[in-house]
Short mmCIF file of N, CA and C in Angstrom, two decimals:
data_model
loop_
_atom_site.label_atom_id
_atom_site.label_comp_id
_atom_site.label_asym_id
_atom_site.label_seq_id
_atom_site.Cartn_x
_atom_site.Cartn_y
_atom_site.Cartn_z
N UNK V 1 145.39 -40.97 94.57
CA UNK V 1 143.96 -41.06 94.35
C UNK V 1 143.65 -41.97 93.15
N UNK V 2 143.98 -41.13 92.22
CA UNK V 2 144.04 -42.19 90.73
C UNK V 2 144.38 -43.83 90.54
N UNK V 3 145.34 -43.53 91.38
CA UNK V 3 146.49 -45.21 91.44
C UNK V 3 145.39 -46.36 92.66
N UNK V 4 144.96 -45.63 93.45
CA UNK V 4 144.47 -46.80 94.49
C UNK V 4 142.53 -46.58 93.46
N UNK V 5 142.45 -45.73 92.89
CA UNK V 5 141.37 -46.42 91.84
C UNK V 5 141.04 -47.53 91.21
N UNK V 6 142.86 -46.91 90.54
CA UNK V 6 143.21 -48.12 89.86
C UNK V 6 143.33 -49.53 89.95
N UNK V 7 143.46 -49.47 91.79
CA UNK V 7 143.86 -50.97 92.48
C UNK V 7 142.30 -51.22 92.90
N UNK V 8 141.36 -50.50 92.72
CA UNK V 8 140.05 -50.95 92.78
C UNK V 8 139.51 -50.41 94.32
N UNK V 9 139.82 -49.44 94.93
CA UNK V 9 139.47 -49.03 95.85
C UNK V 9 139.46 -47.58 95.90
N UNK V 10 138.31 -47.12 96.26
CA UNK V 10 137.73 -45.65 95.69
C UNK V 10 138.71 -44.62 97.40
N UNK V 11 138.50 -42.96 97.17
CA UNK V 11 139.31 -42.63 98.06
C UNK V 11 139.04 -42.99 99.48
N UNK V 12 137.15 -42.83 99.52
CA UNK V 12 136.72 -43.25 101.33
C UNK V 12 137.36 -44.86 101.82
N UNK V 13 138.03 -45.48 100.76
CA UNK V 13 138.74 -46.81 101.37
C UNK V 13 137.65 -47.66 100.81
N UNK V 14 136.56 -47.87 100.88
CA UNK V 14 135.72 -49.13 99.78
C UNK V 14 136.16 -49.49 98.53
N UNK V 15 135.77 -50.68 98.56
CA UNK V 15 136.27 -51.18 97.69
C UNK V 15 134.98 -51.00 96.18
N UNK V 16 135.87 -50.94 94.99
CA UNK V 16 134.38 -50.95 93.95
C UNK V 16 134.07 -52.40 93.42
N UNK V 17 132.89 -52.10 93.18
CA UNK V 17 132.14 -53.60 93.04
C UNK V 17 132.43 -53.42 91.31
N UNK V 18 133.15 -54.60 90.81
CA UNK V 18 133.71 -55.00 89.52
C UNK V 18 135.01 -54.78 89.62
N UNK V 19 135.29 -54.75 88.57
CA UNK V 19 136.86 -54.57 87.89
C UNK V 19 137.22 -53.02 87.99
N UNK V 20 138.45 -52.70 88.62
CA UNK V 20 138.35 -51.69 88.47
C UNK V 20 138.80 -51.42 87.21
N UNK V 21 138.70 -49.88 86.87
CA UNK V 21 139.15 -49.55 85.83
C UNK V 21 140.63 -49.72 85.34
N UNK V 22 140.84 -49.87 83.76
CA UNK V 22 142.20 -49.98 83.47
C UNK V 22 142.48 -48.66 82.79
N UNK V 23 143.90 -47.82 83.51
CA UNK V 23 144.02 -46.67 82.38
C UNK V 23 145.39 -46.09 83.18
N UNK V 24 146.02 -45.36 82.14
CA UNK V 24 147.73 -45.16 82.36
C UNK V 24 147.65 -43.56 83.44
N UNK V 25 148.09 -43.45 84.38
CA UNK V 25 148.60 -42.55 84.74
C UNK V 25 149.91 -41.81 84.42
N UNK V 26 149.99 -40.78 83.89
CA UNK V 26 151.19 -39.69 83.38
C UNK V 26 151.41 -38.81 84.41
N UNK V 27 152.65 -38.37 84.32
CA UNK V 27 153.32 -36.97 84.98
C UNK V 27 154.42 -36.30 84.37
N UNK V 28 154.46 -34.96 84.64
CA UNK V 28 155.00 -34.10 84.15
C UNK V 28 156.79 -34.40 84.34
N UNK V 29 157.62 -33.75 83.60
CA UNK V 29 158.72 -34.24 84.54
C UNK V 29 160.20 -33.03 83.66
N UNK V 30 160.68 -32.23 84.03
CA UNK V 30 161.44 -31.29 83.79
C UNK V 30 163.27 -31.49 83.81
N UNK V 31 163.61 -32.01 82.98
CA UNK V 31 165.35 -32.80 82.58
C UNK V 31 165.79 -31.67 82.56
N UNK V 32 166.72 -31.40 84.29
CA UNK V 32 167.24 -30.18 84.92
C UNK V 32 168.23 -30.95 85.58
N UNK V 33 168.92 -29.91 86.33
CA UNK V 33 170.03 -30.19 87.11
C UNK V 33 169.20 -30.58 88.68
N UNK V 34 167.96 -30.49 88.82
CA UNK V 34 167.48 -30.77 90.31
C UNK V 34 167.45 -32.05 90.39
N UNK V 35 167.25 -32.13 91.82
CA UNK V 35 167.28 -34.08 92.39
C UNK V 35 166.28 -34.44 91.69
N UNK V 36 165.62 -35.88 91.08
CA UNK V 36 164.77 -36.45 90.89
C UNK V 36 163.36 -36.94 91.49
N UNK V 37 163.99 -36.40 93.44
CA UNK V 37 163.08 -36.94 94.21
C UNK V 37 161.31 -36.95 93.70
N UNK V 38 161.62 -35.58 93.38
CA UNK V 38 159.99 -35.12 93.28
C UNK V 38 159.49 -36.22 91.71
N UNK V 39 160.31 -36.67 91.13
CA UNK V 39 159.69 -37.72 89.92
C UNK V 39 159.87 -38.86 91.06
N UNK V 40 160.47 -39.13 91.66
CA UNK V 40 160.43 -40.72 91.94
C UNK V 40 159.18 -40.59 93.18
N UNK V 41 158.76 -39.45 93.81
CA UNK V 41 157.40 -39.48 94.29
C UNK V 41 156.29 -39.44 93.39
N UNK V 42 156.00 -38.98 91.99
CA UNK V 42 155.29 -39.14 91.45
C UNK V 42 154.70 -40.65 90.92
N UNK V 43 155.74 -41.50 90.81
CA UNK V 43 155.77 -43.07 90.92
C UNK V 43 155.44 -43.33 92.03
N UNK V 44 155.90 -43.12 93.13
CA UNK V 44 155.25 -43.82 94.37
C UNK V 44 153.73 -43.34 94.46
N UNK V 45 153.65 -42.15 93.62
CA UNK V 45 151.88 -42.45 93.84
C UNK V 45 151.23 -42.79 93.08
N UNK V 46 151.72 -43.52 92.26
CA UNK V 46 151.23 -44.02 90.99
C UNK V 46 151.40 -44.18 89.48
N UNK V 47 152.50 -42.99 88.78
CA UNK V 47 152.40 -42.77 87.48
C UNK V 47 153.10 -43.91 86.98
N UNK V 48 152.78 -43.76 85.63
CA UNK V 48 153.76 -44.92 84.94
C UNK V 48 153.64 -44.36 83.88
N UNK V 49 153.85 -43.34 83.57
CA UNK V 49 154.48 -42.51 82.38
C UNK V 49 155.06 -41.35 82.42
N UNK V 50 156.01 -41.06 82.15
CA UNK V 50 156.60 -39.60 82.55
C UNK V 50 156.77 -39.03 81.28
N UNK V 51 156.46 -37.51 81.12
CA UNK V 51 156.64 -36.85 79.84
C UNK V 51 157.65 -35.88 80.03
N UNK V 52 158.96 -35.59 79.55
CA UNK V 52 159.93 -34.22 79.97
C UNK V 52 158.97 -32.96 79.69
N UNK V 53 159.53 -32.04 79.68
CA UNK V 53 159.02 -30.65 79.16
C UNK V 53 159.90 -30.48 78.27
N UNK V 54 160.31 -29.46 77.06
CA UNK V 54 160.94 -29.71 75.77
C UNK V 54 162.71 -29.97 76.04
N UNK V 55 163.22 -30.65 75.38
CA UNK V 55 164.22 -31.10 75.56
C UNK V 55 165.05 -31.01 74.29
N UNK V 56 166.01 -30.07 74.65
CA UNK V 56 166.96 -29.46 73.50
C UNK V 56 168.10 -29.45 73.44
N UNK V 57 168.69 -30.22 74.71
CA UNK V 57 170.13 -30.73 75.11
C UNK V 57 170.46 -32.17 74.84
N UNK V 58 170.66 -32.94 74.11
CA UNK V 58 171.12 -34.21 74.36
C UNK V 58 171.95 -34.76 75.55
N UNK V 59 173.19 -33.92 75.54
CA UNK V 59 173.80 -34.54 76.44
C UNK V 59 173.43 -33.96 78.19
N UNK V 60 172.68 -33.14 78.05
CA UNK V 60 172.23 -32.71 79.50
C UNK V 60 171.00 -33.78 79.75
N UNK V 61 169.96 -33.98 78.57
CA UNK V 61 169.10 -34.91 79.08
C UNK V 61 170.08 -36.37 79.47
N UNK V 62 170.63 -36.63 78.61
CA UNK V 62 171.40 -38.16 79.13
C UNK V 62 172.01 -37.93 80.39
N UNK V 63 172.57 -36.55 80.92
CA UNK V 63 172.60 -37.04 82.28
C UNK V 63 171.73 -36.95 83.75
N UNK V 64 170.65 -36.33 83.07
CA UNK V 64 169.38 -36.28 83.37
C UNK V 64 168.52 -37.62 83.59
N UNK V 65 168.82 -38.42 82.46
CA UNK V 65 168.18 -39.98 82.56
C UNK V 65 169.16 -40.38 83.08
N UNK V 66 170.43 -40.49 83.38
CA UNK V 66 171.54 -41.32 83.95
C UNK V 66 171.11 -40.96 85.62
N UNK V 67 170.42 -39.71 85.96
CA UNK V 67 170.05 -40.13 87.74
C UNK V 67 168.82 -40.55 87.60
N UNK V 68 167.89 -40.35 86.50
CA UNK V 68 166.74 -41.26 86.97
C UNK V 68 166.46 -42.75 87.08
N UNK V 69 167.78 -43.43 85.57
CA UNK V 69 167.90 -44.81 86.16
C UNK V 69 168.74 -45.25 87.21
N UNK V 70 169.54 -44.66 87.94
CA UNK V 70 169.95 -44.79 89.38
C UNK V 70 168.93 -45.06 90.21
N UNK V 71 168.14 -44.13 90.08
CA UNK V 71 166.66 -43.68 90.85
C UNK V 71 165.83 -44.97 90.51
N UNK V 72 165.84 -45.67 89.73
CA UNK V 72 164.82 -46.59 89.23
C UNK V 72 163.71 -45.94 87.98
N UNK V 73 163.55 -45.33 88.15
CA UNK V 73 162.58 -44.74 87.27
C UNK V 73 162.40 -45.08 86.07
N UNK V 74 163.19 -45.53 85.58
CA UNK V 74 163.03 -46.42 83.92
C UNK V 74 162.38 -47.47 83.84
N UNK V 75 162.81 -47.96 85.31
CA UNK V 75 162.57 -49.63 85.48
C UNK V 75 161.10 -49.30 86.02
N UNK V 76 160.57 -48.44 86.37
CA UNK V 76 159.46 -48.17 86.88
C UNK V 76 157.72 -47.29 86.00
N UNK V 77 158.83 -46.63 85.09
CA UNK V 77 157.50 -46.16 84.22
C UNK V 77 158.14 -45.95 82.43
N UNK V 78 157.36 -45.57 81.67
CA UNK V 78 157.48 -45.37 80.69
C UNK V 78 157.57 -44.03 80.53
N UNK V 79 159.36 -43.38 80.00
CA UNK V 79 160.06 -42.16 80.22
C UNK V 79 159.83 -41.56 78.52
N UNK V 80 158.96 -40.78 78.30
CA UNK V 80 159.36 -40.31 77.03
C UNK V 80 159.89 -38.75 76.86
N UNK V 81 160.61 -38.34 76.24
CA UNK V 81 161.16 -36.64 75.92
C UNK V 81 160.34 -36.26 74.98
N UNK V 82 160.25 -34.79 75.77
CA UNK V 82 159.38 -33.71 74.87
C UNK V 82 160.38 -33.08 73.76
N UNK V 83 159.95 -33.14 72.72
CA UNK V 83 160.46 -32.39 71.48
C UNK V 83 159.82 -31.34 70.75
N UNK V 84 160.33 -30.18 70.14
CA UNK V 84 159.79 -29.62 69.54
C UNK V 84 160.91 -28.76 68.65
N UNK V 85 160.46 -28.25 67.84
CA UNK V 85 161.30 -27.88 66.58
C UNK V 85 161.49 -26.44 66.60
N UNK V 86 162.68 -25.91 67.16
CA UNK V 86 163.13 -24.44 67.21
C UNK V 86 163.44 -23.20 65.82
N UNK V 87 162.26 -22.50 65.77
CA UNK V 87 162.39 -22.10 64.52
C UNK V 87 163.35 -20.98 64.69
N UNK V 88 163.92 -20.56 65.58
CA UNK V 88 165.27 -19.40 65.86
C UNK V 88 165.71 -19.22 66.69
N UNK V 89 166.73 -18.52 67.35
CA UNK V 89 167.24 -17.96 68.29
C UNK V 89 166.34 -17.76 69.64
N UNK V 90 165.51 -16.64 69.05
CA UNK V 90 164.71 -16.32 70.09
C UNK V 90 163.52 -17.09 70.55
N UNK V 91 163.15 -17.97 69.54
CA UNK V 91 162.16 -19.06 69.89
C UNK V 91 162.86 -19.97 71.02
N UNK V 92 164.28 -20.29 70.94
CA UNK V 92 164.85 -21.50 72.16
C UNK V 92 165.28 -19.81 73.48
N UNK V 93 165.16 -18.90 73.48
CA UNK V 93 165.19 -17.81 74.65
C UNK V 93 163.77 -17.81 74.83
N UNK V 94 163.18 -18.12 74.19
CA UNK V 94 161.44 -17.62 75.11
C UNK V 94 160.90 -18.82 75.47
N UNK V 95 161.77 -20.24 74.82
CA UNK V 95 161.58 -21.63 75.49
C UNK V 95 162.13 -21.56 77.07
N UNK V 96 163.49 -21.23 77.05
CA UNK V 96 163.96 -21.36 78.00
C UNK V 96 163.80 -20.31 79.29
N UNK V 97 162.96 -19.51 79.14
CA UNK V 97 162.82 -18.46 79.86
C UNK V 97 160.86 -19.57 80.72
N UNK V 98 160.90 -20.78 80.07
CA UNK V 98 160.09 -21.46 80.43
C UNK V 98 160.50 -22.81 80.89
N UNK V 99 161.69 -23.10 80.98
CA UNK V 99 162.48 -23.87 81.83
C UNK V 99 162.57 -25.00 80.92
N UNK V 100 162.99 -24.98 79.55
CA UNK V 100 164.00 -25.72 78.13
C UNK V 100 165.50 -25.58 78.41
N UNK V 101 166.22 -26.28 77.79
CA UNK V 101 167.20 -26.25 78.20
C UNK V 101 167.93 -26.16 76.95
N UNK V 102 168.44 -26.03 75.96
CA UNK V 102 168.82 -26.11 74.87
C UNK V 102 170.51 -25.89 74.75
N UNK V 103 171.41 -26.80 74.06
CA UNK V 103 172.53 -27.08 73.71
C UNK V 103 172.85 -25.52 72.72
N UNK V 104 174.31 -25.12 73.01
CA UNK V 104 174.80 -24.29 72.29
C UNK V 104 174.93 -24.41 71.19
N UNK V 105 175.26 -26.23 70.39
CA UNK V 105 174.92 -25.93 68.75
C UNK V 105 173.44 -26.12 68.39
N UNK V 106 172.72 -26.82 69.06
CA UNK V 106 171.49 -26.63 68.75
C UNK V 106 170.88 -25.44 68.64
N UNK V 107 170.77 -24.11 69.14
CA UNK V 107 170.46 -23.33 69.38
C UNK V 107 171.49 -22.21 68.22
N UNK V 108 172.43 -22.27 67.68
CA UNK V 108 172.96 -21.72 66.80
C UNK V 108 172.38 -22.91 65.47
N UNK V 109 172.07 -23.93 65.11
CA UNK V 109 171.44 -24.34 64.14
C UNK V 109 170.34 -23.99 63.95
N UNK V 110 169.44 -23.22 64.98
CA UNK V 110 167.90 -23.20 65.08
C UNK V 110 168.23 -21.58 64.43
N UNK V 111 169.48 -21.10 65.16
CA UNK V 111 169.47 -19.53 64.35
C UNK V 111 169.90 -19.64 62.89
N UNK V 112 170.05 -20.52 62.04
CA UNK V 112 170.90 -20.72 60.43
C UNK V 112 169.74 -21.69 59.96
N UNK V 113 168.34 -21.63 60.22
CA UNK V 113 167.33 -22.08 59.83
C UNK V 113 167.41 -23.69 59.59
N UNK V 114 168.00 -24.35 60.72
CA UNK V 114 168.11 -25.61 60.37
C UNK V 114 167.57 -26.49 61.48
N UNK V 115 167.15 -25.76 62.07
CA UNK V 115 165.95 -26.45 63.39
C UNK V 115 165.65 -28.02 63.57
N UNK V 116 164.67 -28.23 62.36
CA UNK V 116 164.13 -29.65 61.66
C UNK V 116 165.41 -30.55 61.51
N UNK V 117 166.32 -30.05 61.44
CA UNK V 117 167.48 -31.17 61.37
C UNK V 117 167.97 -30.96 62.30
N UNK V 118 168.47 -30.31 63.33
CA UNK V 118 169.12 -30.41 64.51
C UNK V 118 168.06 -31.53 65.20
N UNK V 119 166.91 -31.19 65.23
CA UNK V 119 166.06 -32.46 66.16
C UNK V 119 165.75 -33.32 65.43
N UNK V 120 166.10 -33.48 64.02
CA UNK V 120 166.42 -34.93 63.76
C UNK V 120 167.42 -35.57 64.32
N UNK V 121 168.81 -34.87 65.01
CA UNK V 121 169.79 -35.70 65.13
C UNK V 121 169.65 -35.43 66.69
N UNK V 122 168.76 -35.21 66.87
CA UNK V 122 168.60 -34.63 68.64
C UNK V 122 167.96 -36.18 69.14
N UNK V 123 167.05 -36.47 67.85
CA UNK V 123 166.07 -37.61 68.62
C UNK V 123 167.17 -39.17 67.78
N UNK V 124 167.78 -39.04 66.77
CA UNK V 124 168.61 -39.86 66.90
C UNK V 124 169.81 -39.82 68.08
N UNK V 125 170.27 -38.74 68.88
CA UNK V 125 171.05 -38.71 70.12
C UNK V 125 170.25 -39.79 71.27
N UNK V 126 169.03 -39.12 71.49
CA UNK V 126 168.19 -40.14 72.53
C UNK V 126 167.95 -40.71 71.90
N UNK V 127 167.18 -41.58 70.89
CA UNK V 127 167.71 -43.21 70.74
C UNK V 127 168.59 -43.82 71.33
N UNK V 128 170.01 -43.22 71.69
CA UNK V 128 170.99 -44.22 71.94
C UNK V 128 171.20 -44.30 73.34
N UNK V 129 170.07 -43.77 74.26
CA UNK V 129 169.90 -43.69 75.52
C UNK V 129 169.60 -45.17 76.45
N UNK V 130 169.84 -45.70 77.21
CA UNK V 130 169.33 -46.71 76.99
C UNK V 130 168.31 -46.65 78.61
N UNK V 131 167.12 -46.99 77.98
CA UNK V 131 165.62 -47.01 79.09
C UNK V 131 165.07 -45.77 78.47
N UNK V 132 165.55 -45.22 77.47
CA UNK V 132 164.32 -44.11 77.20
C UNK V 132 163.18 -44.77 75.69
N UNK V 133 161.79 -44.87 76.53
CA UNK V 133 161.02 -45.33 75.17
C UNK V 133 160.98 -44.62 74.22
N UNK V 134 161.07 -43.32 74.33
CA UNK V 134 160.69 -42.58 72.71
C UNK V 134 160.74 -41.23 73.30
N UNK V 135 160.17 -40.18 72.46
CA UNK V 135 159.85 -38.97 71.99
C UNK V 135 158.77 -38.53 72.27
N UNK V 136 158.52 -37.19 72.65
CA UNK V 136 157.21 -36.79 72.23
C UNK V 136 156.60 -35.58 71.50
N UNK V 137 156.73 -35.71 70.51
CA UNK V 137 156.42 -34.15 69.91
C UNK V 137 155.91 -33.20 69.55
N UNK V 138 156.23 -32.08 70.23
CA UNK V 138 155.05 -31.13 70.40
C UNK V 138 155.04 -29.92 69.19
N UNK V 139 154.06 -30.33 68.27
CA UNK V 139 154.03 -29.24 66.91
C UNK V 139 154.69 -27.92 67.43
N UNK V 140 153.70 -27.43 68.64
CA UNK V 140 154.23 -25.90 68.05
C UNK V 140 154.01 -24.74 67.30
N UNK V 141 153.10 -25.19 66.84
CA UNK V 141 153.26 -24.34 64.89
C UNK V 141 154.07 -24.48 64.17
N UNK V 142 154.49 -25.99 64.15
CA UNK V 142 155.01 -26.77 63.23
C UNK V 142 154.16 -27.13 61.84
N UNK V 143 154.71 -27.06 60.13
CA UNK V 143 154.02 -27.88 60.25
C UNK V 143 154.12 -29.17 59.97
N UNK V 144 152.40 -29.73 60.13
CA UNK V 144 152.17 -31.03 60.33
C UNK V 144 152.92 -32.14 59.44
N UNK V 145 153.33 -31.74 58.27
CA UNK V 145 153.75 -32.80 57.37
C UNK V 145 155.39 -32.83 58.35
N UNK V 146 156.14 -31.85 58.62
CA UNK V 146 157.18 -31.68 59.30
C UNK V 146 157.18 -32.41 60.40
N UNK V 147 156.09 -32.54 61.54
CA UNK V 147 155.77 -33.83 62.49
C UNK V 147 156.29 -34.94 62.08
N UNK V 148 155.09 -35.49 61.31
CA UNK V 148 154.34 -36.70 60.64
C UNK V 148 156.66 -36.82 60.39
N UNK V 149 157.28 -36.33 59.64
CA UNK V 149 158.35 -36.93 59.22
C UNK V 149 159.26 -37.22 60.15
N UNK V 150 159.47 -36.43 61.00
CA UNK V 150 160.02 -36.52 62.49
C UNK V 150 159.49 -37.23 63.28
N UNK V 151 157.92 -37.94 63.30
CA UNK V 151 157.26 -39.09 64.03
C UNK V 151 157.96 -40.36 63.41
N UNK V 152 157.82 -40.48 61.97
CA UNK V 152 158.39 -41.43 61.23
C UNK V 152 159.79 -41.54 61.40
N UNK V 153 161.10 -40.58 61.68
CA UNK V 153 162.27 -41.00 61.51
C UNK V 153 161.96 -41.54 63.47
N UNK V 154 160.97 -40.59 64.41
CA UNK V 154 161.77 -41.08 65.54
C UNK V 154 161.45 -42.58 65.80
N UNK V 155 160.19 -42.95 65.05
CA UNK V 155 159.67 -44.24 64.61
C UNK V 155 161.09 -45.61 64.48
N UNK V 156 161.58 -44.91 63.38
CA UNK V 156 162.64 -46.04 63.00
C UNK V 156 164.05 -45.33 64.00
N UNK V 157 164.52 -44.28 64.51
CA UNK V 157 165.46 -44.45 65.36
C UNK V 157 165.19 -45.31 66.59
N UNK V 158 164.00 -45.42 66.99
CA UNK V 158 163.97 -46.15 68.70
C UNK V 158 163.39 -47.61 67.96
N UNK V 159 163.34 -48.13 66.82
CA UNK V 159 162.81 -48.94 66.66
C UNK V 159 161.45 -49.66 66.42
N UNK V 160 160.46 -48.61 66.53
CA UNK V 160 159.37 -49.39 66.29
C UNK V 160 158.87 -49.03 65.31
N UNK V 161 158.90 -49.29 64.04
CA UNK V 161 158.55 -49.75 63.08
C UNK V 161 158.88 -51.04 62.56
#
């Protein structure tokens, strides 16, 4: 619906008189052990941005992005990972009881109050992904100055600063 908007033709099939509108379509997208199909249909109907849901595994997401660039999907939209900062034990069990996935030392660093630095080196891990644009991070009840520093390092790990 959105996407053939986008191409300037409304849903009854007419076409709109001007330009159509310019604006990014997003979709949801869950770095699991399932096929990709259902993301690489979300591209065929249009998206060109995909957001994970929180992502607490490094090496499960990398092989997570390793079938989506098989799939094309890198080459096709702009892939960013959801992040967020595990303040304990039971905070990554009531994540994952919401379909997170979280690494066994990550999840023992989040229990020895070191959270903020495990996903510092979580989002320096994806940096070294290659087709993933960035991060995305979700406070939480974080706080904000704690973001803002973790925006800034994931800033200079993927490069754009």
């Amino acid at each position: 619906l959105l996407a053939g908007i986008r191409e300037g033709r409304l849903p009854s099939g007419r076409e709109l008189d001007g330009p159509p509108p310019a604006y990014l379509v997003g979709s949801a997208a869950s770095a699991g052990p399932a096929p990709v199909d259902g993301l690489v249909a979300k591209l065929d109907a249009g998206s060109d941005l995909v957001q994970t849901q929180i992502v607490l595994d490094g090496e499960g997401f990398a092989e997570w992005f390793g079938r989506c660039r098989d799939a094309g999907v890198a080459e096709r939209a702009t892939v960013l990972a959801g992040i967020a900062v595990p303040r304990s034990g039971e905070w990554i069990a009531r994540m994952e009881k919401m379909g997170a996935r979280a690494s066994a030392e990550l999840a023992e660093r989040a229990e020895k109050g070191e959270g903020a630095e495990a996903v510092a080196d979580l989002i320096e891990q994806l940096s070294k992904i290659e087709g993933l644009a960035g991060v995305h991070l979700m406070p939480l009840g974080s706080p904000p100055e704690l973001i803002r520093d973790l925006a800034d390092h994931a800033r200079r790990a993927f490069g754009a600063n």
